Coordinates of C-alpha atoms in Angstrom, one line a residue:
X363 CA 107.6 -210.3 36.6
X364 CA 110.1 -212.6 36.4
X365 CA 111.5 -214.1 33.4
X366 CA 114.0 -213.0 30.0
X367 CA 113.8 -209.8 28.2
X368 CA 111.3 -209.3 24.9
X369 CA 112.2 -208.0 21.7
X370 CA 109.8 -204.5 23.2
X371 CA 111.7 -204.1 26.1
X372 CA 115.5 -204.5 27.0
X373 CA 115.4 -204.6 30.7
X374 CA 114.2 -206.4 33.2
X375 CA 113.2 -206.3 37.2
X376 CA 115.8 -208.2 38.6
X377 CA 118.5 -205.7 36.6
X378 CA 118.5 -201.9 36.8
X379 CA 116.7 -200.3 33.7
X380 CA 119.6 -197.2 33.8
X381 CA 122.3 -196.1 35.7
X382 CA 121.7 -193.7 37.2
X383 CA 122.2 -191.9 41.0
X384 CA 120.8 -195.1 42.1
X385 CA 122.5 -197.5 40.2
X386 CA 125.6 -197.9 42.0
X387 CA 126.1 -200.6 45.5
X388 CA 125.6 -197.8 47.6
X389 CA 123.3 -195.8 46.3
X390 CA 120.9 -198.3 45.6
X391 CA 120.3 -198.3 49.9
X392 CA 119.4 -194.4 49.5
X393 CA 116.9 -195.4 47.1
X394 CA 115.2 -198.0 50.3
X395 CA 115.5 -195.3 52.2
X396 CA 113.9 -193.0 50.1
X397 CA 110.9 -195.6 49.2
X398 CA 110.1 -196.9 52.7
X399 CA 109.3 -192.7 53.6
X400 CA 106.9 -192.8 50.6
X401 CA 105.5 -196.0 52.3
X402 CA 105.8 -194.8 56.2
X403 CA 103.4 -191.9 54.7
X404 CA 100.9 -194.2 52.9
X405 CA 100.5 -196.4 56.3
X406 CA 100.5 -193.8 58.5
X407 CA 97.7 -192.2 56.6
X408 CA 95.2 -195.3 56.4
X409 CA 95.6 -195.2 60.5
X410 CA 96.0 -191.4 61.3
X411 CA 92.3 -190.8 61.1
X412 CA 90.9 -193.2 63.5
X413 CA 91.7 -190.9 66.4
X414 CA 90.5 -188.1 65.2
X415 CA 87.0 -189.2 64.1
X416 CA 85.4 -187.9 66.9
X417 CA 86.8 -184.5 66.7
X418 CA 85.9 -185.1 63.0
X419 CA 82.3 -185.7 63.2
X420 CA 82.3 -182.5 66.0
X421 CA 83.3 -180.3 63.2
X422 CA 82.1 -181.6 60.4
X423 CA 78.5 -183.0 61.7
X424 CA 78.5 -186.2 59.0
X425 CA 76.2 -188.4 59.2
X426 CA 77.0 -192.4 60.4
X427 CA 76.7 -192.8 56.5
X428 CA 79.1 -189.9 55.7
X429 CA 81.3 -190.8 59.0
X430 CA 82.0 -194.5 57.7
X431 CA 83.0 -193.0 53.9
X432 CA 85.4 -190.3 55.3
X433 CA 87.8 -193.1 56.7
X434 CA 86.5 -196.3 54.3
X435 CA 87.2 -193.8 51.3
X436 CA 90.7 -194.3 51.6
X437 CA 91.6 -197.8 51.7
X438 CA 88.6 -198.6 49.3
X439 CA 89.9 -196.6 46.3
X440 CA 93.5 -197.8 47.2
X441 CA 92.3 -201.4 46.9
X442 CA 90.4 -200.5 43.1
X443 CA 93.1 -199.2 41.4
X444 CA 96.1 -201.5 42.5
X445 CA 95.9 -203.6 39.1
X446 CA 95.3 -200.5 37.3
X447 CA 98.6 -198.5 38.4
X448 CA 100.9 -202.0 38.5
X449 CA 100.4 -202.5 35.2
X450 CA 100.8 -199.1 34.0
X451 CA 103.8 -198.3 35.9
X452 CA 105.1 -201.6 33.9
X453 CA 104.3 -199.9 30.7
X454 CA 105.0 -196.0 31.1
X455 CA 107.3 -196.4 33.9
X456 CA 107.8 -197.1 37.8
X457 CA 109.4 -194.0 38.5
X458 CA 107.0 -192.0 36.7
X459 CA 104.3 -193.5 38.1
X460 CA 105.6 -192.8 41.3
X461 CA 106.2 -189.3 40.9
X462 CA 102.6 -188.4 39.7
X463 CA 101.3 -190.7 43.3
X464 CA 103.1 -188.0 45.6
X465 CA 101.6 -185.4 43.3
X466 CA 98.3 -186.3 43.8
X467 CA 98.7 -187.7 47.4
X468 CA 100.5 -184.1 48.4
X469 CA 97.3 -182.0 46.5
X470 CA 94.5 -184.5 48.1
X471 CA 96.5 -183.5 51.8
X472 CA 96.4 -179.5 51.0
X473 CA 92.4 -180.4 49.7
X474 CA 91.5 -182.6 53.1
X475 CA 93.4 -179.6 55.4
X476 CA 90.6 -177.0 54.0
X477 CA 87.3 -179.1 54.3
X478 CA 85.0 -177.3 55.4
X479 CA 81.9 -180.5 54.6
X480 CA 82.0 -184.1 54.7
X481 CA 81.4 -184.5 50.4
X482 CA 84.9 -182.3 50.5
X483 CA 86.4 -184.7 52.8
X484 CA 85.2 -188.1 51.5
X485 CA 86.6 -186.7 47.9
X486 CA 89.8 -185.7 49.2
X487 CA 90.3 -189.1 51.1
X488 CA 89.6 -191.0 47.6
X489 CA 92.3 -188.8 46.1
X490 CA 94.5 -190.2 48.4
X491 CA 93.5 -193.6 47.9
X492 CA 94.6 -193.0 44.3
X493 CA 97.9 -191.7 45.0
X494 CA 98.2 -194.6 47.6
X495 CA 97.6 -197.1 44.8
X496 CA 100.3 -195.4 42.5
X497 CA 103.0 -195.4 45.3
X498 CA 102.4 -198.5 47.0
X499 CA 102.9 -201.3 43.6
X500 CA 105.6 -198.7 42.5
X501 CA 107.8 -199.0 45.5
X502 CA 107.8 -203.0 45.3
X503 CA 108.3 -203.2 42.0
X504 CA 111.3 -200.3 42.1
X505 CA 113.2 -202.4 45.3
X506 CA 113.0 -205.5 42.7
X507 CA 114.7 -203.8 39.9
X508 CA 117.6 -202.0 42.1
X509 CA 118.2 -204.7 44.0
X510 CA 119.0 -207.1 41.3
X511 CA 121.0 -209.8 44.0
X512 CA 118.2 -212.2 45.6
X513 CA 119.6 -212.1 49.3
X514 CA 120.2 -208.4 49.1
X515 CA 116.4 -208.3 47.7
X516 CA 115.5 -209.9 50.2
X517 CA 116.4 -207.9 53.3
X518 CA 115.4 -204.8 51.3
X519 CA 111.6 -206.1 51.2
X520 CA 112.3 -206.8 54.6
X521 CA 112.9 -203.5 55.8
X522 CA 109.4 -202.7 53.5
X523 CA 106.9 -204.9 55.4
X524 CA 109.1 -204.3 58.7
X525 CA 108.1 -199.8 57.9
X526 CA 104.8 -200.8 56.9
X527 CA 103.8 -202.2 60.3
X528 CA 105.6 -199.2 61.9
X529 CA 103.6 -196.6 59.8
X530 CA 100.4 -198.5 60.9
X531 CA 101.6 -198.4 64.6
X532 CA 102.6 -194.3 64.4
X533 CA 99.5 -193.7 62.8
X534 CA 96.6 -193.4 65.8
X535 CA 99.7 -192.4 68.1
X536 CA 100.7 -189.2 65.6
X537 CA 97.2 -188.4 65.3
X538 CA 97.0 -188.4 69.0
X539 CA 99.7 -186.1 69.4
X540 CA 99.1 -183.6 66.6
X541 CA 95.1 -183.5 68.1
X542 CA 96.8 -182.9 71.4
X543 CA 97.7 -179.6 70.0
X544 CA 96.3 -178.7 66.7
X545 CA 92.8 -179.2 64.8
X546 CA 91.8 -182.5 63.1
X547 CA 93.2 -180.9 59.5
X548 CA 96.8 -181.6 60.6
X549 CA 96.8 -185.3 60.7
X550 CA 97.0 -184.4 56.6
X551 CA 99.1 -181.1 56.8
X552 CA 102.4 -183.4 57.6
X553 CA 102.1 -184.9 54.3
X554 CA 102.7 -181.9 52.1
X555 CA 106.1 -180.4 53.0
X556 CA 107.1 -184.5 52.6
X557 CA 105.9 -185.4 49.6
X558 CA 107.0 -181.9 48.3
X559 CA 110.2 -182.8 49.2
X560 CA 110.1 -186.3 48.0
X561 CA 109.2 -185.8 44.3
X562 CA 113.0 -184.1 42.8
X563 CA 114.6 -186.6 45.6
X564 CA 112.8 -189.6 43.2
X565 CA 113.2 -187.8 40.4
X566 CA 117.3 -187.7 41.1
X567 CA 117.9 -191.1 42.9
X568 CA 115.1 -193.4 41.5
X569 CA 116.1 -195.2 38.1
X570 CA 113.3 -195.5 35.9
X571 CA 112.5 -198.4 34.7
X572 CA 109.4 -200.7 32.6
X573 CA 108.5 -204.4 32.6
X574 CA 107.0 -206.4 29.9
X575 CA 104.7 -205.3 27.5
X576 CA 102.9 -208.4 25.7
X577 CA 99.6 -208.2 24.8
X578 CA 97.4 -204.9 25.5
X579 CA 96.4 -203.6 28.7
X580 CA 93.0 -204.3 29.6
X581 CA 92.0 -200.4 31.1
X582 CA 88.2 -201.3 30.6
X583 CA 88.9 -205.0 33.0
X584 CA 90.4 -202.6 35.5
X585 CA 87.5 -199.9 35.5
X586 CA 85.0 -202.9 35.5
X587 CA 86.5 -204.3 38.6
X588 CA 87.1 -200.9 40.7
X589 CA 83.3 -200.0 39.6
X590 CA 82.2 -203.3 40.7
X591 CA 84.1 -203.4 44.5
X592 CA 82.5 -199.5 44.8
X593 CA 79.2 -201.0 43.6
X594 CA 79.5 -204.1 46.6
X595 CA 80.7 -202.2 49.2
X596 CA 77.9 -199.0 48.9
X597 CA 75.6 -201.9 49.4
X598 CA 76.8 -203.2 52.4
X599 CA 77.3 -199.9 53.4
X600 CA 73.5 -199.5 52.9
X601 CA 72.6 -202.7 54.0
X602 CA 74.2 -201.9 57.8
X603 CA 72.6 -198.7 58.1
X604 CA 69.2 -200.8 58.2
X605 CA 67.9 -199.9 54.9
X606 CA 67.5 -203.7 54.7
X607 CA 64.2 -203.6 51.8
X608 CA 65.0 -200.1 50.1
X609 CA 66.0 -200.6 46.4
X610 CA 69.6 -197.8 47.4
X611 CA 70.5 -201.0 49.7
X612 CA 70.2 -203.9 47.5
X613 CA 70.7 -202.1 43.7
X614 CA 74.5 -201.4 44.6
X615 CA 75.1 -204.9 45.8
X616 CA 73.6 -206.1 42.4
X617 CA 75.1 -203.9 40.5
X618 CA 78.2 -204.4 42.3
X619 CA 78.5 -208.5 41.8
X620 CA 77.1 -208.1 37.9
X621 CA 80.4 -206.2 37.0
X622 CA 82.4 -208.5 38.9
X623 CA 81.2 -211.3 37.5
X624 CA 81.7 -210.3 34.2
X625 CA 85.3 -209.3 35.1
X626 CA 86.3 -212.4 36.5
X627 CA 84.8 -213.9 32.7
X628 CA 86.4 -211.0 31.0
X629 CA 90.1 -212.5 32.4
X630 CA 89.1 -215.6 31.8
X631 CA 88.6 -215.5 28.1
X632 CA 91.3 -213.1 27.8
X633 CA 94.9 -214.2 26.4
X634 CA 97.0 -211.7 28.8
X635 CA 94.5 -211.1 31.7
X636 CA 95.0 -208.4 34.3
X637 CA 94.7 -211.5 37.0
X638 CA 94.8 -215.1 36.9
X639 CA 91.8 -216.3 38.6
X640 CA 92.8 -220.6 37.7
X641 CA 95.1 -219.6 40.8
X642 CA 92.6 -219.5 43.0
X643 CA 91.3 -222.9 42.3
X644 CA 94.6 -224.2 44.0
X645 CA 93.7 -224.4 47.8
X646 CA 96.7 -222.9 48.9
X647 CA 96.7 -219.6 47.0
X648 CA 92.9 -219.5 47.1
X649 CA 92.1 -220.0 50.6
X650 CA 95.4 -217.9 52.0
X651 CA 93.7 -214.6 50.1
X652 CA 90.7 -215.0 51.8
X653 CA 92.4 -215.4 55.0
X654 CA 93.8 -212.0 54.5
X655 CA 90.9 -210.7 54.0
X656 CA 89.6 -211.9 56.9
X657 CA 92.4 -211.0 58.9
X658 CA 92.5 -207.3 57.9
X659 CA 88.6 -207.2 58.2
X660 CA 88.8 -207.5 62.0
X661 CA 91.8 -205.5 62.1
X662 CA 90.5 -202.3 60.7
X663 CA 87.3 -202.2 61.6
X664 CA 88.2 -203.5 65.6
X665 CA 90.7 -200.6 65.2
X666 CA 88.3 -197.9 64.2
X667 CA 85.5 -199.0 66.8
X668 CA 88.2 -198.9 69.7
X669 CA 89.6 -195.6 68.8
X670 CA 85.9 -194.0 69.2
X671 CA 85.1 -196.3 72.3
X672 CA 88.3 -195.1 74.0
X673 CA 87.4 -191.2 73.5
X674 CA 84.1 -191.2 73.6
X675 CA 82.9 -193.7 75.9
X676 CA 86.0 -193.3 78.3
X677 CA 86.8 -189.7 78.0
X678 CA 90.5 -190.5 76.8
X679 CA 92.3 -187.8 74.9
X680 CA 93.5 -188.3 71.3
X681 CA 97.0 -188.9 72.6
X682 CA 96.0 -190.9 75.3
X683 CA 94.0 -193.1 72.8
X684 CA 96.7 -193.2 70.8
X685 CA 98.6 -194.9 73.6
X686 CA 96.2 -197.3 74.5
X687 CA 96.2 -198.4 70.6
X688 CA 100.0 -199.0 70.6
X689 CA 100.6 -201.9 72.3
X690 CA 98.6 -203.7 69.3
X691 CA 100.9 -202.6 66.5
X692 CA 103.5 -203.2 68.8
X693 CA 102.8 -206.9 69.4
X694 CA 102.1 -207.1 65.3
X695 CA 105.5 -206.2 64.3
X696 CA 107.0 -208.4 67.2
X697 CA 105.1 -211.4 65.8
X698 CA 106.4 -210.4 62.2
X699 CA 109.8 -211.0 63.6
X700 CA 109.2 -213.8 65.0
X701 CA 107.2 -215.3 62.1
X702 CA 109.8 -216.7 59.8
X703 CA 111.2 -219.1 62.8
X704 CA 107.6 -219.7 64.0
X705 CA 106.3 -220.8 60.5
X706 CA 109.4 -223.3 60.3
X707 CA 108.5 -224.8 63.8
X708 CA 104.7 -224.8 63.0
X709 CA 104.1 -224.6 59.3
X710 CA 101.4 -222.9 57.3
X711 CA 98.1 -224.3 58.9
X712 CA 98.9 -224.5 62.1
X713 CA 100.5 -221.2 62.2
X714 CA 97.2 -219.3 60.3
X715 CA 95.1 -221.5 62.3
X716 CA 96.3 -221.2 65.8
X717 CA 96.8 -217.0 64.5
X718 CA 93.3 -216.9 64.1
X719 CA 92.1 -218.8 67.4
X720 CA 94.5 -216.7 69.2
X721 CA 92.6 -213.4 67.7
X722 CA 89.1 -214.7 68.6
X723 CA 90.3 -215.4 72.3
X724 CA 91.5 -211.7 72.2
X725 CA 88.8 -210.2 70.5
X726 CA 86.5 -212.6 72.8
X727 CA 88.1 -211.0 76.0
X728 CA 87.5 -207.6 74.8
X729 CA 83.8 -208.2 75.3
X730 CA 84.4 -207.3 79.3
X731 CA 84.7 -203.8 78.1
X732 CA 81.9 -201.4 79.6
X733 CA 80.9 -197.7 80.6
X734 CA 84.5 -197.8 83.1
X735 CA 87.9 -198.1 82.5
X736 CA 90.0 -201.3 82.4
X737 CA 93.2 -200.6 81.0
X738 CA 94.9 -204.2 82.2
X739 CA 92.0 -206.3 80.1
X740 CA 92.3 -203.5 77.3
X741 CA 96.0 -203.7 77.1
X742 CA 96.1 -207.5 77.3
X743 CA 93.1 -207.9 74.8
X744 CA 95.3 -205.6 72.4
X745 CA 98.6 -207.3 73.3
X746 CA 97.2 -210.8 71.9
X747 CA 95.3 -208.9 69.7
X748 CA 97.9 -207.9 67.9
X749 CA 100.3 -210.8 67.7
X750 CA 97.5 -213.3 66.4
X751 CA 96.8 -211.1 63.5
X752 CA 100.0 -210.3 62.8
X753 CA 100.8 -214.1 63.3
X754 CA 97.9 -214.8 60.8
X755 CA 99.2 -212.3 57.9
X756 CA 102.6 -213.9 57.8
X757 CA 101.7 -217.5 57.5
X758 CA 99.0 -216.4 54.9
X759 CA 101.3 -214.1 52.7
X760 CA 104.3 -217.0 53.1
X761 CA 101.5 -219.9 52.0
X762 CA 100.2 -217.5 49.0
X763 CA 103.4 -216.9 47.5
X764 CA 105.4 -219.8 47.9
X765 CA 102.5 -222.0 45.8
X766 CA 102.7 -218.8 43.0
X767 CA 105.2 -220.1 40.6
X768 CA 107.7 -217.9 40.0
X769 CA 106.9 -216.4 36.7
X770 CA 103.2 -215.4 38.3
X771 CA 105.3 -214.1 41.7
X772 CA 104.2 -210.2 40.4
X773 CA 100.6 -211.2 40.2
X774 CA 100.8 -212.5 43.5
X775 CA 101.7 -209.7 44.9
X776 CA 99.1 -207.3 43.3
X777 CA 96.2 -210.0 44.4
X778 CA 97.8 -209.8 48.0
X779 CA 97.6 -206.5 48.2
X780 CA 95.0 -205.9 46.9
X781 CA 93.4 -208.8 49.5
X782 CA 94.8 -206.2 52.4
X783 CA 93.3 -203.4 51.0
X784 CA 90.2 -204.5 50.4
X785 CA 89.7 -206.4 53.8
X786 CA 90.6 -202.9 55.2
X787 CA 87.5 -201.2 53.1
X788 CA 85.7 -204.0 54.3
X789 CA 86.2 -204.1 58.1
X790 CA 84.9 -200.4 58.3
X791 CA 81.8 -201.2 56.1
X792 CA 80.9 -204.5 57.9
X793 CA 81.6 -204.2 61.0
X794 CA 81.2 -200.3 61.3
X795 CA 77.4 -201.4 59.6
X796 CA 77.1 -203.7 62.3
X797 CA 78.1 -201.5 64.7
X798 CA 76.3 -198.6 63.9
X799 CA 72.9 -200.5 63.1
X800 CA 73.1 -202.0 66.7
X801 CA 73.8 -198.5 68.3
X802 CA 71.0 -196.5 66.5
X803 CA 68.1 -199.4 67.2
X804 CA 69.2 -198.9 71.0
X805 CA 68.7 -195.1 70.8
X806 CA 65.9 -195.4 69.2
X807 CA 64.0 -197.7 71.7
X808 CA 65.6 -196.3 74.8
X809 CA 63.1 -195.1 77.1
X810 CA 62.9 -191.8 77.9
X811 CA 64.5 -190.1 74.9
X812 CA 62.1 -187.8 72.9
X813 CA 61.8 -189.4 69.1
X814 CA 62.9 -186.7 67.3
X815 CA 65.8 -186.3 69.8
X816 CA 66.7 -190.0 69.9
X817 CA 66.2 -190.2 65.4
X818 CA 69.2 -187.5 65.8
X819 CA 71.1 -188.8 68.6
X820 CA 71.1 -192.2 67.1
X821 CA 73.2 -191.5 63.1
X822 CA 76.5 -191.7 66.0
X823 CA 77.5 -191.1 69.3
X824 CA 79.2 -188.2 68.8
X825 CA 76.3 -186.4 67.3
X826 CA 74.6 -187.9 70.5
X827 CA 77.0 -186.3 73.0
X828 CA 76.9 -183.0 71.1
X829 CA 73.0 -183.1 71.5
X830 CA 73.0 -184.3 75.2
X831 CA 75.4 -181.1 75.7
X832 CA 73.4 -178.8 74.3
X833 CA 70.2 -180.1 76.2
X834 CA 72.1 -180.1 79.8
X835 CA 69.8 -180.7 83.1
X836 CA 68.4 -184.3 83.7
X837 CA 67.7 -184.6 80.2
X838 CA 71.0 -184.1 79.0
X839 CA 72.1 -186.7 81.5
X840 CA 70.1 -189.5 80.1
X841 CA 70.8 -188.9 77.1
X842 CA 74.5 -189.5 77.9
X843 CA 73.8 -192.2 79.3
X844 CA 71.5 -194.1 77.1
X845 CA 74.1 -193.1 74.0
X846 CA 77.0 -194.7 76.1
X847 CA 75.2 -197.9 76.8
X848 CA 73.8 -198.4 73.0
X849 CA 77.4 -197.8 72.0
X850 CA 78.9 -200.7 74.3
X851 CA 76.1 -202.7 73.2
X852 CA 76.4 -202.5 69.7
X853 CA 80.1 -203.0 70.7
X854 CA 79.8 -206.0 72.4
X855 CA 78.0 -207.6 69.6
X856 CA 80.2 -206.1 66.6
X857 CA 83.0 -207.9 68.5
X858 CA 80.9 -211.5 68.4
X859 CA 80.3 -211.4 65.2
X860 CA 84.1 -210.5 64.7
X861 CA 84.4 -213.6 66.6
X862 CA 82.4 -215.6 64.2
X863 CA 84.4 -214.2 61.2
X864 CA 87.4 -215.5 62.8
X865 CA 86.7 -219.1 63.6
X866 CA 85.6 -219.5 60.6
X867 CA 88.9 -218.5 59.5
X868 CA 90.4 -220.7 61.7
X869 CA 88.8 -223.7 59.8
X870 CA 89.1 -222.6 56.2
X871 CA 93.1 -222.4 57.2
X872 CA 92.8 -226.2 57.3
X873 CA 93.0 -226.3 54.0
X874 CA 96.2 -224.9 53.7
X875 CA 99.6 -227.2 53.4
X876 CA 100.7 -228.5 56.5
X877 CA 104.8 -227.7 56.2
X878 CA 106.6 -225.1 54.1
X879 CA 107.8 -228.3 51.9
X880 CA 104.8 -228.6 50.7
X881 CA 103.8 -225.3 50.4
X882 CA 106.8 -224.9 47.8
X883 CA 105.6 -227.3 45.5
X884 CA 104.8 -225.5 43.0
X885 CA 102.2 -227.1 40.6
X886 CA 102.8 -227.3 36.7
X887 CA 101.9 -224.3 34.4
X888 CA 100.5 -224.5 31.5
X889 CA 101.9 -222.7 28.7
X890 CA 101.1 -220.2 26.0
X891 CA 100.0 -216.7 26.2
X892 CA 97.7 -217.0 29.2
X893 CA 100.7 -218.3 31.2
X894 CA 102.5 -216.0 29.9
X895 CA 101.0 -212.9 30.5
X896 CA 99.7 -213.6 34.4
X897 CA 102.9 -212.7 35.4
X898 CA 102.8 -209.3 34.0
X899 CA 100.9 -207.5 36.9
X900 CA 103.5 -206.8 38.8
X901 CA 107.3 -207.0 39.3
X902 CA 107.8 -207.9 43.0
X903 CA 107.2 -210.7 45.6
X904 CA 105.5 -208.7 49.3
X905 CA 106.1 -210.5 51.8
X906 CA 105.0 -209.4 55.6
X907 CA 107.4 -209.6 58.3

C-alpha cells in the first residue's frame, strides 16, 4: 500500500509501525536476515518433494490421483489463500500473522514426518500450503515497512527474489541428499527445529505493524475464490486421468468456474474489492500475469516429470537426481542477474518473447531423451532451460508492475504471486494429467501384459516397477520394459504439448510494451473508493531477480 496515513491507523509501510529490536539502521538487516530463512524454507519446501516421489509412492502405494495431490497440494492451497492472509496481516498484523505461518508450517512438518497413508500426506501438505500463504505476503510486506528508504528497499527485495531462486535450486538437491541417507519423512523433519527456532527470534526482532483499514474485508470473496481454484483444478485433475465423460470429471470444473465467475462480479460491484480486475483490461498487466502462469506451468510440472524420469527410468539416486536438476536453477538465478541489464538492452517484449522461444527450443531438445543416459543433452536442455524461464519471469514481473500505478503496487504483488503459485498447481495437474493419461493408455495396450497386471501397473511407474519386481522371470522383464517405454512416451508428448504452451506464450508477449519507457506510463486512475481500496491488498512491490 502506498499512500498517507487514515484517521484508523497511524502508520504506514514505508515507516516502521514501532521501534523496536528492529527498528534501528542495523538492526533492520537482522530482520532480512531473519525473513529470507522463513522464505529459503517455503521454497525449499515446494521443490524438496520432487525427488523423493518415487521413494514416496514405494511407501506409501498412492494412486496417480493421490501421487499428483501429495505434491500439487502444496502450492495449490498456497496460491488460494494469498489474498486472504495479505489482507489480514494488513488488519491484525504482519508480525502476527507471521508468527501463526511458522506455527502451522512447523505442526504440518511434524504431521507429514508420521504419515503412514497418502489422505495423511495430502492433508499435511495443504497445511503447509496455508502456512506458506501466511509467511510468504508477510515477509514482503514486513521488508516494506522496515525498510522505509527506497534504494535501501530496494536491495533488500533483491536479496528476497535472489533466496527465493536459491531455495527452489537447494530444494531437489537437499532432498537428494537427506534420501541419500534417511527415509522420505526427512525432507519435512528439517523444518521443525527451524521454524521452532524462528517464532521468539520474530517475536523479538520483527516490528509489528498494520496497513490500511477502509472498507470491510471481504472473507466470503476470499473463500469463494480459494473454493473456486480447488473446484477447477480437481477437474482437470479428473479430466487427465481419462475420466473424460464421468460427471466427478466435468462437475468440479463447473462448479469450479461458477464460483469464480461470481467472484470476479462480486469485486466488481464491490466499493473496496479484494482485487482489481479493470487492471487486467490493460494489455500490459493483463497479458504479463498470464505469462507467468505460463511460465511456472512448464516449470513445475517439467520439473516434477524429470525428477521421476531421472530415477526411475535411468536408475539415478536421489542425490544424483538432485545434481542433474541443478544446473537449471543454476542458470535461473544467473539469468535473474543478468535481467535488469538485459531488459534495458531488449525491453519487455522482446525480452518475454525471445524467454519463451528460448524455453521451447530447450524443452524441444529434451524430446531426444529415451530408455539410456545422455547427460550432455540433459544438462544442456536444463542449462537453457533454465535461463529462458527465468529470463521470461523477470521481463514479466518488471512489465506487470511498472504499468500498476503506484497506489495499486500492493495488489500487484498479491496478483503476481498469486500468478506463480497457481501456475505451479497447474503445471503438476496439466501436465502431470497429460503425462500420466499417455503413460497408462500405453500400459494398457502393450502386448503381452496380463489386464489385470497392466490396469495396476499403469496408475504410475513406480507402482509398475514394484509389480514387475515382485513378478521376476521373463515376465517381470517385460513388464519393465513396457512401463519404461509408456513413461518416455507419455514424456515425449507431455513435453510437445509444453511446447505448444510456450509459443503461444511467445506470441501473447507481443502485446506487451516494447521499451521500459513505455512500460512506465502509468495510465490515469480513476478516483473514489474503488481506487482507493485496490491498493489495500498488499504492502509491497515483488520483483524477481
Amino acid at each position: 500500500m502506498a499512500g498517507t496515513p487514515t484517521a484508523r491507523t497511524a502508520r504506514t509501510p514505508d515507516a516502521p509501525g514501532r521501534r523496536g529490536p528492529a527498528g534501528g539502521s542495523a538492526n533492520r538487516w537482522t530482520v532480512l536476515v531473519m525473513l529470507c530463512s522463513s522464505l529459503l524454507l517455503v521454497a525449499v519446501d515446494a521443490t524438496v518433494l520432487h525427488v523423493a516421489v518415487p521413494a514416496v509412492s514405494a511407501d506409501l502405494r498412492p494412486s496417480a490421483m493421490e501421487l499428483l495431490w501429495i505434491v500439487d497440494c502444496y502450492p495449490l492451497v498456497c496460491a488460494s489463500l494469498l489474498i486472504l492472509f495479505g489482507t489480514l496481516g494488513d488488519r491484525v498484523g504482519r508480525r502476527r500473522v507471521l508468527l501463526y505461518g511458522y506455527a502451522l508450517f512447523g505442526l504440518a512438518s511434524a504431521l507429514a514426518v508420521v504419515a503412514t497413508s497418502p489422505g495423511m500426506l495430502i492433508a499435511a501438505r495443504g497445511l503447509l500450503g496455508v502456512g506458506g500463504a501466511m509467511i510468504m505476503p508477510a515477509t514482503l510486506s514486513i521488508l516494506r515497512q522496515v525498510f522505509p528508504d527506497r534504494r535501501e528497499r530496494a536491495l533488500a527485495i533483491g536479496v528476497w527474489s535472489a533466496v527465493a531462486a536459491v531455495g527452489a535450486a537447494l530444494g531437489p538437491l537437499v532432498g537428494g541428499l537427506l534420501l541419500e541417507h534417511f527415509w522420505w519423512g526427512s525432507v519435512f523433519l528439517i523444518n521443525i527445529p527451524l521454524m521452532v527456532l524462528s517464532i521468539p527470534l520474530a517475536r523479538w526482532l520483527v516490528p509489528e505493524s498494520t496497513g490500511r483499514r477502509e472498507g470491510p474485508w471481504d472473507v466470503l470473496g476470499a473463500l469463494m475464490a480459494a473454493s473456486g481454484l480447488f473446484a477447477v483444478i480437481l477437474g482437470v485433475k479428473r479430466v487427465g486421468s481419462g475420466d473424460l465423460l464421468v460427471p466427478q470429471a466435468w462437475a468440479p470444473l463447473l462448479v469450479g468456474a461458477c464460483l469464480l465467475a461470481l467472484f470476479v462480479r462480486r469485486q466488481r460491484r464491490r466499493p473496496f474489492p479484494l482485487v482489481d480486475f479493470t487492471a487486467f483490461a490493460r494489455p500490459a498487466f493483463g497479458t504479463a500475469v498470464g505469462c507467468i502462469v505460463l511460465t511456472v506451468l512448464a516449470l513445475v510440472g517439467l520439473a516434477l516429470i524429470a525428477a521421476q524420469y531421472l530415477q526411475l527410468v535411468l536408475g539415478l539416486s536421489p542425490l544424483e537426481t538432485g545434481l542433474r536438476l541443478l544446473p537449471l536453477s543454476v542458470a535461473a538465478v544467473a539469468a535473474g542477474l543478468a535481467g535488469p541489464r538485459m531488459l534495458q538492452w531488449l525491453g519487455p517484449r522482446t525480452m518475454v518473447a525471445l524467454g519463451f522461444v528460448t524455453t521451447a527450443l530447450a524443452v524441444l531438445s529434451l524430446t531426444s531423451m529415451g530408455e539410456h543416459d545422455r547427460p550432455a543433452v540433459l544438462i544442456g536442455g536444463f542449462v537453457l532451460l533454465g535461463f529462458g524461464l527465468e529470463t521470461t519471469l523477470f521481463g514479466c514481473y518488471e512489465s506487470m508492475l511498472s504499468d500498476a500505478p503506484p497506489q495499486q503496487a500492493g495488489s500487484a504483488a498479491a496478483i503476481g504471486e498469486t500468478a506463480y503459485q497457481l501456475g505451479a498447481g497447474l503445471g503438476i495437474a496439466v501436465l502431470g494429467s497429460v503425462m500420466n493419461g499417455a503413460y497408462a493408455a500405453a500400459v494398457r495396450r502393450a502386448d503381452g501384459v496380463p489386464a489385470d497386471v497392466g490396469a495396476s501397473a499403469s496408475r504410475s511407474l513406480g507402482e509398475a516397477e514394484a509389480i514387475a519386481d515382485r513378478l521376476g522371470g521373463p515376465s517381470g522383464d517385460l513388464l519393465h520394459q513396457v512401463a519404461r517405454g509408456a513413461f518416455v512416451h507419455g514424456l515425449h508428448l507431455t513435453l510437445l504439448v509444453s511446447v505448444g504452451l510456450l509459443l503461444c506464450g511467445a506470441l501473447a508477449a507481443l502485446r506487451l510494451p516494447r521499451t521500459m519507457e513505455t512500460a512506465c506510463r502509468v495510465p490515469a486512475q480513476p478516483s473514489g473508493p474503488a481506487a482507493q481500496g485496490a491498493g489495500t491488498l498488499l504492502s509491497a512491490p515483488v520483483t524477481r531477480s
